[in-house]
PDB file of C-alpha atoms in Angstrom:
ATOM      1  CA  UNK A   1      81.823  81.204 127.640  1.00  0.00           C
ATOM      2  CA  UNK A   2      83.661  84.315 127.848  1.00  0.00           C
ATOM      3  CA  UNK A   3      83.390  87.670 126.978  1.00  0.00           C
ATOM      4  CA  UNK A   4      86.284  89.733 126.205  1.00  0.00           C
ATOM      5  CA  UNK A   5      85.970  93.951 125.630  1.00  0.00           C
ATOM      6  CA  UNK A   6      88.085  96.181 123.999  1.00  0.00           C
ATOM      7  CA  UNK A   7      86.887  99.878 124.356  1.00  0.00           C
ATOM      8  CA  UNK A   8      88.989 101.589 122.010  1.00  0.00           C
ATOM      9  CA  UNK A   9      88.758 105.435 121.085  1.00  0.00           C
ATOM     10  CA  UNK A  10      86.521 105.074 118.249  1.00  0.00           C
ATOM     11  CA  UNK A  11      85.348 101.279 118.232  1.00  0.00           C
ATOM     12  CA  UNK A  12      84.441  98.998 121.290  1.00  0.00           C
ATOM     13  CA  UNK A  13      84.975  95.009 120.090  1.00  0.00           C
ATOM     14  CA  UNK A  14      83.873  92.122 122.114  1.00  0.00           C
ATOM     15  CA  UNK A  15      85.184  88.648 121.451  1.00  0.00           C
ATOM     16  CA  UNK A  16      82.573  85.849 122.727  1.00  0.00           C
ATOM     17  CA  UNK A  17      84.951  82.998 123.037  1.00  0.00           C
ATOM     18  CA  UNK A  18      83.943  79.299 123.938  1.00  0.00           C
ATOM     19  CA  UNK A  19      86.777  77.397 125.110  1.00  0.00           C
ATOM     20  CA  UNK A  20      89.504  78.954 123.110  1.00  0.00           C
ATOM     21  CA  UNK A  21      87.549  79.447 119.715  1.00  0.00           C
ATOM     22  CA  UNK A  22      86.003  82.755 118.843  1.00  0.00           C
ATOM     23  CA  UNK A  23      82.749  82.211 118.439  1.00  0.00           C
ATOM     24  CA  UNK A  24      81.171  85.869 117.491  1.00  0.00           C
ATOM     25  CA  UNK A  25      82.625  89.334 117.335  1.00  0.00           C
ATOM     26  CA  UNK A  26      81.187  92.856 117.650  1.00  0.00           C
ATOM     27  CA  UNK A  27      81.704  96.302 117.688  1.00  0.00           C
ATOM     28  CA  UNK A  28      79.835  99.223 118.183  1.00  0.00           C
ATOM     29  CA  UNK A  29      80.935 102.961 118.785  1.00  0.00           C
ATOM     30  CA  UNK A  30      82.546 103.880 122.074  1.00  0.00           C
ATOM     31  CA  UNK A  31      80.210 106.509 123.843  1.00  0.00           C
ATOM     32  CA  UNK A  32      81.167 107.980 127.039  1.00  0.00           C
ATOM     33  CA  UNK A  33      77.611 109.210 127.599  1.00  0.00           C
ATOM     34  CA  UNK A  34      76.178 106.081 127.202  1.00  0.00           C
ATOM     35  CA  UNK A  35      74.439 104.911 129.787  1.00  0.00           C
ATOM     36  CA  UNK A  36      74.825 101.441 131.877  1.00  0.00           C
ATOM     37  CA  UNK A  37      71.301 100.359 130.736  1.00  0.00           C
ATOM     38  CA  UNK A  38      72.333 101.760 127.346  1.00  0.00           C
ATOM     39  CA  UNK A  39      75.145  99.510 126.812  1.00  0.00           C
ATOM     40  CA  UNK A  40      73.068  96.537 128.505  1.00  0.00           C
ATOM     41  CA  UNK A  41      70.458  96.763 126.154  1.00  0.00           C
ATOM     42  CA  UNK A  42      73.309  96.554 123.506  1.00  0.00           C
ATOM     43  CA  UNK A  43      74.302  93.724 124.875  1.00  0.00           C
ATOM     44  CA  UNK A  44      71.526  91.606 125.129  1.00  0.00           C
ATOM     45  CA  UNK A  45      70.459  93.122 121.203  1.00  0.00           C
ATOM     46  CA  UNK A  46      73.769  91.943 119.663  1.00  0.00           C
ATOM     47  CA  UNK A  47      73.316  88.343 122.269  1.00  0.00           C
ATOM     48  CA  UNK A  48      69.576  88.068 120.782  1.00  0.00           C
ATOM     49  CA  UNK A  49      70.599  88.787 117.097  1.00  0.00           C
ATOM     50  CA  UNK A  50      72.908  86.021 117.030  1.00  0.00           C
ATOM     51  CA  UNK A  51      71.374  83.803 118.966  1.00  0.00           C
ATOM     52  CA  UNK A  52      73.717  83.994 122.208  1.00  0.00           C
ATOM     53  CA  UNK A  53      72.095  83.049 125.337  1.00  0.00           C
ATOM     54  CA  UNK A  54      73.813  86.271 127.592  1.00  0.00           C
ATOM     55  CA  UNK A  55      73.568  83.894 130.722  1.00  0.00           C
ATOM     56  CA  UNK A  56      76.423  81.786 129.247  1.00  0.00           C
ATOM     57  CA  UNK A  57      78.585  83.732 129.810  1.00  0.00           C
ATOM     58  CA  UNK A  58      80.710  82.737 132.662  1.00  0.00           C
ATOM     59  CA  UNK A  59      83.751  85.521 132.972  1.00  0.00           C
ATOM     60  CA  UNK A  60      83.839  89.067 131.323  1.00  0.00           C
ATOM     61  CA  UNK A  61      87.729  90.879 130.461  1.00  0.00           C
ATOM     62  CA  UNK A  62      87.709  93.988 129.565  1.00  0.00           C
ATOM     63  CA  UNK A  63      90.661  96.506 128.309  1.00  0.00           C
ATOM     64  CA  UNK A  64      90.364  99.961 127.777  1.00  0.00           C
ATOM     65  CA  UNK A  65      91.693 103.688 126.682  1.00  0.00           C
ATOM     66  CA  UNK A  66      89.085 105.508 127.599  1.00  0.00           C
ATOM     67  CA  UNK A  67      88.730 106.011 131.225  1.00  0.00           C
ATOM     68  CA  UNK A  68      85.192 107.550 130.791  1.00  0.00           C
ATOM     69  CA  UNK A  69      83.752 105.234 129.747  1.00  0.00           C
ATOM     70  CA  UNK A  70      84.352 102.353 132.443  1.00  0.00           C
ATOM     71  CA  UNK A  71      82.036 102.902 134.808  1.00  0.00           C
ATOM     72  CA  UNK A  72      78.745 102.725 133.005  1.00  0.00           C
ATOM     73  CA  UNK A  73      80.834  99.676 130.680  1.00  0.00           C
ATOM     74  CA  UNK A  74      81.477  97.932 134.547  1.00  0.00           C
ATOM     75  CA  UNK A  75      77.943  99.020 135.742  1.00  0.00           C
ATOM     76  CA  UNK A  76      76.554  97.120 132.563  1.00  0.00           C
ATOM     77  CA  UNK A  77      78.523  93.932 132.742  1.00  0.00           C
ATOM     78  CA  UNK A  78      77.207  93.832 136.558  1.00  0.00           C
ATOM     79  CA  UNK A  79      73.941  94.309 136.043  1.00  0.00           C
ATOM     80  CA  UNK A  80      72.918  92.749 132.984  1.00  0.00           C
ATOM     81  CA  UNK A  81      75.656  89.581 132.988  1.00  0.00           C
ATOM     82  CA  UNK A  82      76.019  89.197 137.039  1.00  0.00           C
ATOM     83  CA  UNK A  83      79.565  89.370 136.528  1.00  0.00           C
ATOM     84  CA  UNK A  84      82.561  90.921 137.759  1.00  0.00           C
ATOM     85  CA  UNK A  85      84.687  91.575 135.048  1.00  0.00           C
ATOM     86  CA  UNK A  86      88.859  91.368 134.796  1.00  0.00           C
ATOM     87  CA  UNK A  87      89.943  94.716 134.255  1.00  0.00           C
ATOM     88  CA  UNK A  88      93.202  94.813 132.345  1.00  0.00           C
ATOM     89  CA  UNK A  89      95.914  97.272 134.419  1.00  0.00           C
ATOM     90  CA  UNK A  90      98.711  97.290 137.159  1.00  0.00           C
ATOM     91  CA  UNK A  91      99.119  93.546 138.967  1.00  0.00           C
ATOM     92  CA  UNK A  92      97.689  91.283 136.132  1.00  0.00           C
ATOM     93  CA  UNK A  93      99.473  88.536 134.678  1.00  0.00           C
ATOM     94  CA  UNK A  94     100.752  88.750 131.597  1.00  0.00           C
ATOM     95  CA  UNK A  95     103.877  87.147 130.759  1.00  0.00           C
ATOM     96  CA  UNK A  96     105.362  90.193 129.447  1.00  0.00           C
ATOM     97  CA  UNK A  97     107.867  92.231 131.070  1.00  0.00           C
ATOM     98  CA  UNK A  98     107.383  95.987 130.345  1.00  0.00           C
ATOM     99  CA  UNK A  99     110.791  97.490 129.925  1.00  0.00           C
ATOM    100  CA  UNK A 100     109.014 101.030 129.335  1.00  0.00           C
ATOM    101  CA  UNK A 101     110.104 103.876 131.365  1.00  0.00           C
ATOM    102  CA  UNK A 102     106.409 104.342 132.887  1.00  0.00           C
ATOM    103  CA  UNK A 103     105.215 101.194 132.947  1.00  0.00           C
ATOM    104  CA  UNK A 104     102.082 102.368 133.809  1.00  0.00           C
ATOM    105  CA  UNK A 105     101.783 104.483 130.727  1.00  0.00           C
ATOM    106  CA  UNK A 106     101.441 101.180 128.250  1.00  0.00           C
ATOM    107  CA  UNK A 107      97.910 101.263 127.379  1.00  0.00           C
ATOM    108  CA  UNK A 108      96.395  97.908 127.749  1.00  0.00           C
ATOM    109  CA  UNK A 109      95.243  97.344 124.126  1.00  0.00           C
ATOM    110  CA  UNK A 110      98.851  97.132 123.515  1.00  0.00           C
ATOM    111  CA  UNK A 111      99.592  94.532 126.349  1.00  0.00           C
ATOM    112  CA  UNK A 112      96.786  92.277 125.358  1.00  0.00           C
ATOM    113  CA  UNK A 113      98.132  93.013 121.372  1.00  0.00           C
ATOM    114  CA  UNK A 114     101.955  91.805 123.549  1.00  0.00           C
ATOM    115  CA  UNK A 115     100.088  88.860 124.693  1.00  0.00           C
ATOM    116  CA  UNK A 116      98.187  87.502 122.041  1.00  0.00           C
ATOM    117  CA  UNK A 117     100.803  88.473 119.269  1.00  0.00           C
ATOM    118  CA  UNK A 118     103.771  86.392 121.898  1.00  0.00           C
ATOM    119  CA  UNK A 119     100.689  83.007 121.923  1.00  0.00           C
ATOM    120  CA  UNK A 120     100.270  82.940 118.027  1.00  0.00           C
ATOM    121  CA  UNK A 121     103.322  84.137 116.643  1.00  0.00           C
ATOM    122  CA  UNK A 122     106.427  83.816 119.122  1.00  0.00           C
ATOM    123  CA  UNK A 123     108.514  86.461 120.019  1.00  0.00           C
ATOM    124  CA  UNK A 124     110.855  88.746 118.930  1.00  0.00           C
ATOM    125  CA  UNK A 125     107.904  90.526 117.132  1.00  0.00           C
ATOM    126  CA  UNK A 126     106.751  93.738 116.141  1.00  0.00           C
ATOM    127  CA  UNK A 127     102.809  94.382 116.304  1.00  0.00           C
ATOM    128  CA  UNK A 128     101.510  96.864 113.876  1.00  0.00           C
ATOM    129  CA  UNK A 129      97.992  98.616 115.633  1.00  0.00           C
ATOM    130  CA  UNK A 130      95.680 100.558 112.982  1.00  0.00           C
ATOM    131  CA  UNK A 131      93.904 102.071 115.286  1.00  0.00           C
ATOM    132  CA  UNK A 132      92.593 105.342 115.895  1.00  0.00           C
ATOM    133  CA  UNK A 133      96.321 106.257 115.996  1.00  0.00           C
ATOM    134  CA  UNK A 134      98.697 103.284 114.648  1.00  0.00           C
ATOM    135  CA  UNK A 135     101.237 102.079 116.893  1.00  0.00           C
ATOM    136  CA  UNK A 136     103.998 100.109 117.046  1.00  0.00           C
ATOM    137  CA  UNK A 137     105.172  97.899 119.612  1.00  0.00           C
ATOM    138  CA  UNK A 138     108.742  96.637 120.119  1.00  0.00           C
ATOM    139  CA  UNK A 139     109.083  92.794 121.858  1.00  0.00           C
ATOM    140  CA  UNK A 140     111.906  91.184 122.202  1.00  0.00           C
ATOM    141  CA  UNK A 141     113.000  87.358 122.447  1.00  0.00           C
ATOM    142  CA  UNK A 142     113.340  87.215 126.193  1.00  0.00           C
ATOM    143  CA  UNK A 143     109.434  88.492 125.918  1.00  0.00           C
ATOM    144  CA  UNK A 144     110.393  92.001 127.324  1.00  0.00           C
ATOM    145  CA  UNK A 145     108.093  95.246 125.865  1.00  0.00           C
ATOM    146  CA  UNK A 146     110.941  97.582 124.698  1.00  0.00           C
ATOM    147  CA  UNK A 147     108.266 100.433 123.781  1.00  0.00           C
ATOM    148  CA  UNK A 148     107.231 101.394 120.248  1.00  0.00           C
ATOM    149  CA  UNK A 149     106.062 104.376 117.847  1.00  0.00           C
ATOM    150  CA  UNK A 150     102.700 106.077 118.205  1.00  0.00           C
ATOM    151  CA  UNK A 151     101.797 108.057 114.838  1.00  0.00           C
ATOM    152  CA  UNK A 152      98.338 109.923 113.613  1.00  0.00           C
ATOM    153  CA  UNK A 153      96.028 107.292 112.205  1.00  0.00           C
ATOM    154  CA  UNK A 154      95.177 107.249 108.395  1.00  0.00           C
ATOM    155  CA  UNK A 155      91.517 108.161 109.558  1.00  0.00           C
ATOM    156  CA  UNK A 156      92.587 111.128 111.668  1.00  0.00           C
ATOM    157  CA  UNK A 157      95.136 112.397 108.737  1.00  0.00           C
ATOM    158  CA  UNK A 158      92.012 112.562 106.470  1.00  0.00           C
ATOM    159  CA  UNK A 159      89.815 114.222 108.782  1.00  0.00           C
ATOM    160  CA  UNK A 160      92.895 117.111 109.250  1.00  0.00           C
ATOM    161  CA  UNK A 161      93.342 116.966 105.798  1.00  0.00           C
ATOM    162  CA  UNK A 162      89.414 117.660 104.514  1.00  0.00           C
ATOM    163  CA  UNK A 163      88.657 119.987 108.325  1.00  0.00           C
ATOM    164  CA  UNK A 164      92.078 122.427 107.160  1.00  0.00           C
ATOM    165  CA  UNK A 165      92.311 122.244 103.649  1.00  0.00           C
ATOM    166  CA  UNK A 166      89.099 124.196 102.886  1.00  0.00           C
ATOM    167  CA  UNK A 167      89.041 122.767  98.873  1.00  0.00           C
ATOM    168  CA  UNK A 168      89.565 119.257  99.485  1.00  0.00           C
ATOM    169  CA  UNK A 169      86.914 116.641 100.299  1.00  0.00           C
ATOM    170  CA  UNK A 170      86.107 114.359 102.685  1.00  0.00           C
ATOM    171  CA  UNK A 171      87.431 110.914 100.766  1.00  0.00           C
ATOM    172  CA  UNK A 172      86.883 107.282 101.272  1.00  0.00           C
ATOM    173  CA  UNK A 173      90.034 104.705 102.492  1.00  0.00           C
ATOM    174  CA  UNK A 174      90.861 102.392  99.941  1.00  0.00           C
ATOM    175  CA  UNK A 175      93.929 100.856  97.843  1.00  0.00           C
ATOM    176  CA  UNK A 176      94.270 102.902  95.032  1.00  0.00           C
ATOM    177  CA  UNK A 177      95.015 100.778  91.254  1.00  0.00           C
ATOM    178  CA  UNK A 178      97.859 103.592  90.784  1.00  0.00           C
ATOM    179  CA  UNK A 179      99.880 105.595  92.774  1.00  0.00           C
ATOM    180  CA  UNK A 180      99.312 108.634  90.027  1.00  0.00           C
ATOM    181  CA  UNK A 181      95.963 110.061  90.705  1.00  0.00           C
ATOM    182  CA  UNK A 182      94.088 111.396  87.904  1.00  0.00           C
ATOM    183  CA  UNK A 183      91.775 113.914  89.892  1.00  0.00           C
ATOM    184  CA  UNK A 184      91.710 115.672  93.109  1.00  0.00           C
ATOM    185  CA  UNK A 185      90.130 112.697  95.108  1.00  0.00           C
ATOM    186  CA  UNK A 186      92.319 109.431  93.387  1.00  0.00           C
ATOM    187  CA  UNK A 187      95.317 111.756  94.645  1.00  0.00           C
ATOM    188  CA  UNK A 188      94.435 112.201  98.019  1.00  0.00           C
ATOM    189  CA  UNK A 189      93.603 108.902  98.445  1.00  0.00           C
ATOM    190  CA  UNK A 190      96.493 107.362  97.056  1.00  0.00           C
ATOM    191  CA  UNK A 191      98.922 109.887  99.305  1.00  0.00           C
ATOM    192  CA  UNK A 192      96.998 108.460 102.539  1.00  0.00           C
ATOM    193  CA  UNK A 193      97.386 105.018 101.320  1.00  0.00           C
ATOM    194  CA  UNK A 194     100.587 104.469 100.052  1.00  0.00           C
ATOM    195  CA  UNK A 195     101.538 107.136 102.390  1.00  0.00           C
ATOM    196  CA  UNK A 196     100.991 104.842 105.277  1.00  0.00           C
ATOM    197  CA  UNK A 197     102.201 101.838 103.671  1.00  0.00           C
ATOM    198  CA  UNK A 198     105.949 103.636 103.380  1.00  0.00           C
ATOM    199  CA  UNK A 199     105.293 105.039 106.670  1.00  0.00           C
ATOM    200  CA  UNK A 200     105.004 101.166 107.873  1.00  0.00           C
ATOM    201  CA  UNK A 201     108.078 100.107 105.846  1.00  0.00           C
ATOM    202  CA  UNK A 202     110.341 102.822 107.132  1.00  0.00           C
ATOM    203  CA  UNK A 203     109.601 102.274 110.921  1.00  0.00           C
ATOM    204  CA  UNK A 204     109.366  98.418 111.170  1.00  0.00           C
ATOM    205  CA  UNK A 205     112.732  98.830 109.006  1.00  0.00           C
ATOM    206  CA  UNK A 206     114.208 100.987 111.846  1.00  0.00           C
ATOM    207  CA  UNK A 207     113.046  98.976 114.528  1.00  0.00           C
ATOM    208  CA  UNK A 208     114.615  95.974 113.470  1.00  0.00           C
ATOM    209  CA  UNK A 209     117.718  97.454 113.055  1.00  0.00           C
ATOM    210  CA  UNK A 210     117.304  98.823 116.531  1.00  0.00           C
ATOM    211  CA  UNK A 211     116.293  95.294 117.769  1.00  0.00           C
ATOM    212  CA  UNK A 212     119.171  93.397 116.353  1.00  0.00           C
ATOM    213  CA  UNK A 213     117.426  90.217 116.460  1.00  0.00           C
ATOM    214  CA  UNK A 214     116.628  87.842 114.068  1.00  0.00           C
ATOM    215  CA  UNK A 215     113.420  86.296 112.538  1.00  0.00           C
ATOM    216  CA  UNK A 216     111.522  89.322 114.181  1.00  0.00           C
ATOM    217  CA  UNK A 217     107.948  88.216 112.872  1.00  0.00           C
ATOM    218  CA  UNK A 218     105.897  91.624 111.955  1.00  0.00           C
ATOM    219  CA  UNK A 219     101.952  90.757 112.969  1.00  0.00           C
ATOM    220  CA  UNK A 220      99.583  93.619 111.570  1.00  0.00           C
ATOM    221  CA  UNK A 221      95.813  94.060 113.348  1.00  0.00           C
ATOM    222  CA  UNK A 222      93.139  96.857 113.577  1.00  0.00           C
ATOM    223  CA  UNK A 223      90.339  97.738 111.502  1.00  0.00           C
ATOM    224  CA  UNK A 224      92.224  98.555 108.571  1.00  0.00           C
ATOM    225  CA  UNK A 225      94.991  96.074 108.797  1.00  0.00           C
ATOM    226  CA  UNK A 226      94.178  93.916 106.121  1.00  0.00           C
ATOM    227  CA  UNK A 227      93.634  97.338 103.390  1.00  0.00           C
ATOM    228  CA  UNK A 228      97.110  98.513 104.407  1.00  0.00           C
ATOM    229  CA  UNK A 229      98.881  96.097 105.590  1.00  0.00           C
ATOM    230  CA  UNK A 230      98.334  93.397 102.486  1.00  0.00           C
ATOM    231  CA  UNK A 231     100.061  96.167 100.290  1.00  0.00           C
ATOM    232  CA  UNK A 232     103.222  95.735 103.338  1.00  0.00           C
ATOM    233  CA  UNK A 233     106.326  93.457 102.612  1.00  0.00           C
ATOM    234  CA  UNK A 234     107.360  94.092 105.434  1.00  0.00           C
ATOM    235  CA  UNK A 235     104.168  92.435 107.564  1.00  0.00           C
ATOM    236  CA  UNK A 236     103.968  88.513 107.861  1.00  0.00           C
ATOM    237  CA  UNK A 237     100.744  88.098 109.361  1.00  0.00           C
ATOM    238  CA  UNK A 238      97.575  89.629 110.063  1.00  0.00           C
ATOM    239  CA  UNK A 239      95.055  89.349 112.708  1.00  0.00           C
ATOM    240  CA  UNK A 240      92.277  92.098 112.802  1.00  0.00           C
ATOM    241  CA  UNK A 241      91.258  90.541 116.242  1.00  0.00           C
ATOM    242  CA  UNK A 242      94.862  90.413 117.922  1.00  0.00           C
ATOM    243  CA  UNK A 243      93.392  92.359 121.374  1.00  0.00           C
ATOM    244  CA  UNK A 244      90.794  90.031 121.792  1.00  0.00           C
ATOM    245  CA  UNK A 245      93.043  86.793 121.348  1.00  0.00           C
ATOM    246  CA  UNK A 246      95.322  88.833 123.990  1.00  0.00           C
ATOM    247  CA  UNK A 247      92.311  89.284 126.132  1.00  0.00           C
ATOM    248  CA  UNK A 248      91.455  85.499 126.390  1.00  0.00           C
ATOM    249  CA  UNK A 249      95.073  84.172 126.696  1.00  0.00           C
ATOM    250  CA  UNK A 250      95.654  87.060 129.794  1.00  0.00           C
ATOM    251  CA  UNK A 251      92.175  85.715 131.272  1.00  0.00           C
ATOM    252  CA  UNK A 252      93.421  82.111 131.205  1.00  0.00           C
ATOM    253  CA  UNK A 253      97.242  83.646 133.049  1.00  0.00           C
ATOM    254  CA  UNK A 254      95.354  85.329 135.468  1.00  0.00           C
ATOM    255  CA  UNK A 255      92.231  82.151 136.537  1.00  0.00           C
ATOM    256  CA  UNK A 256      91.938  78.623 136.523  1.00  0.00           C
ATOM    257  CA  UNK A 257      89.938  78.771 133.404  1.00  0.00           C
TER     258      UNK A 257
END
């Protein structure tokens, strides 16, 4: 089977695939301090709990934003897997040409997102990430990365909103029934919300425009992509595990599977 990792600013998700069917997926919080034996304790816990043998695992792919946290994560895979694990970055095969200035300045959640979004969906297509920040990301027919939009995520504009505004609280992410809140909390939540959901109509809009292609497909993923997103016209799929079905398809590019 393999494993696939996606250490993300807040989350880290693995995929366990077998074949090309997800079988299970995880996540737990990303902690730079943890240690290797930490996370391979983790490991074998989440393995154990669903009743994963960890030694059938064959190959281990792993993409990542957060630089500090790599070597225990590689130390871990090493240790407690015995394997050497693909590290998504410069030289991999991907199928996607990265038109971006810096090439080496596309993280590579949003390659694998390229990837897997290009497999299920086709291209042109737009990929909506609700990440820790939400992104956007631009590809074009001829499958070349254009670039994309990088805005605040709905979690971090709460946090700014409840850590500066000293008489607002902390409030939970939902879909509001009305867009009028009746109290102090309904109205906060409903400007995040339907804040973000305009914010997403607006840019895609743009971008298409920009694109000047047709049948651009507009594929939403993230933790919160099916609470926002399903309240989007202008989103025509959704897949919360998008990096991980990137991950496996770049694995299979890049071996003999």
């Amino acid at each position: 089977m393999l494993l696939t990792i996606d250490v993300g600013n807040t989350n880290t998700t693995l995929g366990l695939f077998n074949g090309h069917n997800l079988k299970f997926d995880w996540a737990f919080s990303t902690d730079p301090d943890k240690t290797s034996d930490e996370i391979g304790i983790l490991f074998h816990s989440l393995f154990h709990h669903t009743k994963q043998d960890i030694r059938s695992v064959k190959d281990v792919i792993i993409c990542s934003v957060v630089p500090p946290v790599m070597n225990s994560l590689v130390a871990a895979v090493k240790k407690y897997m015995r394997k050497n694990p693909i590290i998504v970055g410069p030289g991999i095969k991907t199928g996607i040409n990265i038109r971006y200035e810096n090439p080496k300045e596309v993280g590579a959640d949003k390659i694998a997102n390229a990837v897997g979004a290009v497999k299920l969906f086709g291209a042109p297509v737009i990929i909506v990430d609700f990440g820790t920040a939400t992104t956007f990301c631009a590809i074009n027919g001829n499958r070349d990365y254009l670039g994309g939009v990088i805005c605040p995520g709905i979690r971090i504009s709460a946090e700014a909103l409840f850590e500066k505004a000293s008489k607002l609280p902390r409030v939970e992410i939902t879909c509001p029934s009305d867009v009028i809140g009746k109290n102090t909390t309904a109205s906060i939540q409903s400007g995040l919300f339907f804040g973000y959901v305009g914010q997403i109509e607006y840019i895609v809009g743009k971008i298409k425009k920009e694109m000047r292609e047709d049948n651009i497909k507009v594929v939403a993923t993230g933790s919160l992509a099916r609470l926002i997103a399903s309240q989007c016209r202008s989103v025509d799929e959704i897949n919360s595990l998008l990096t991980l079905e990137g991950l496996k398809e770049i694995y299979y590019l890049n071996t003999k599977g």
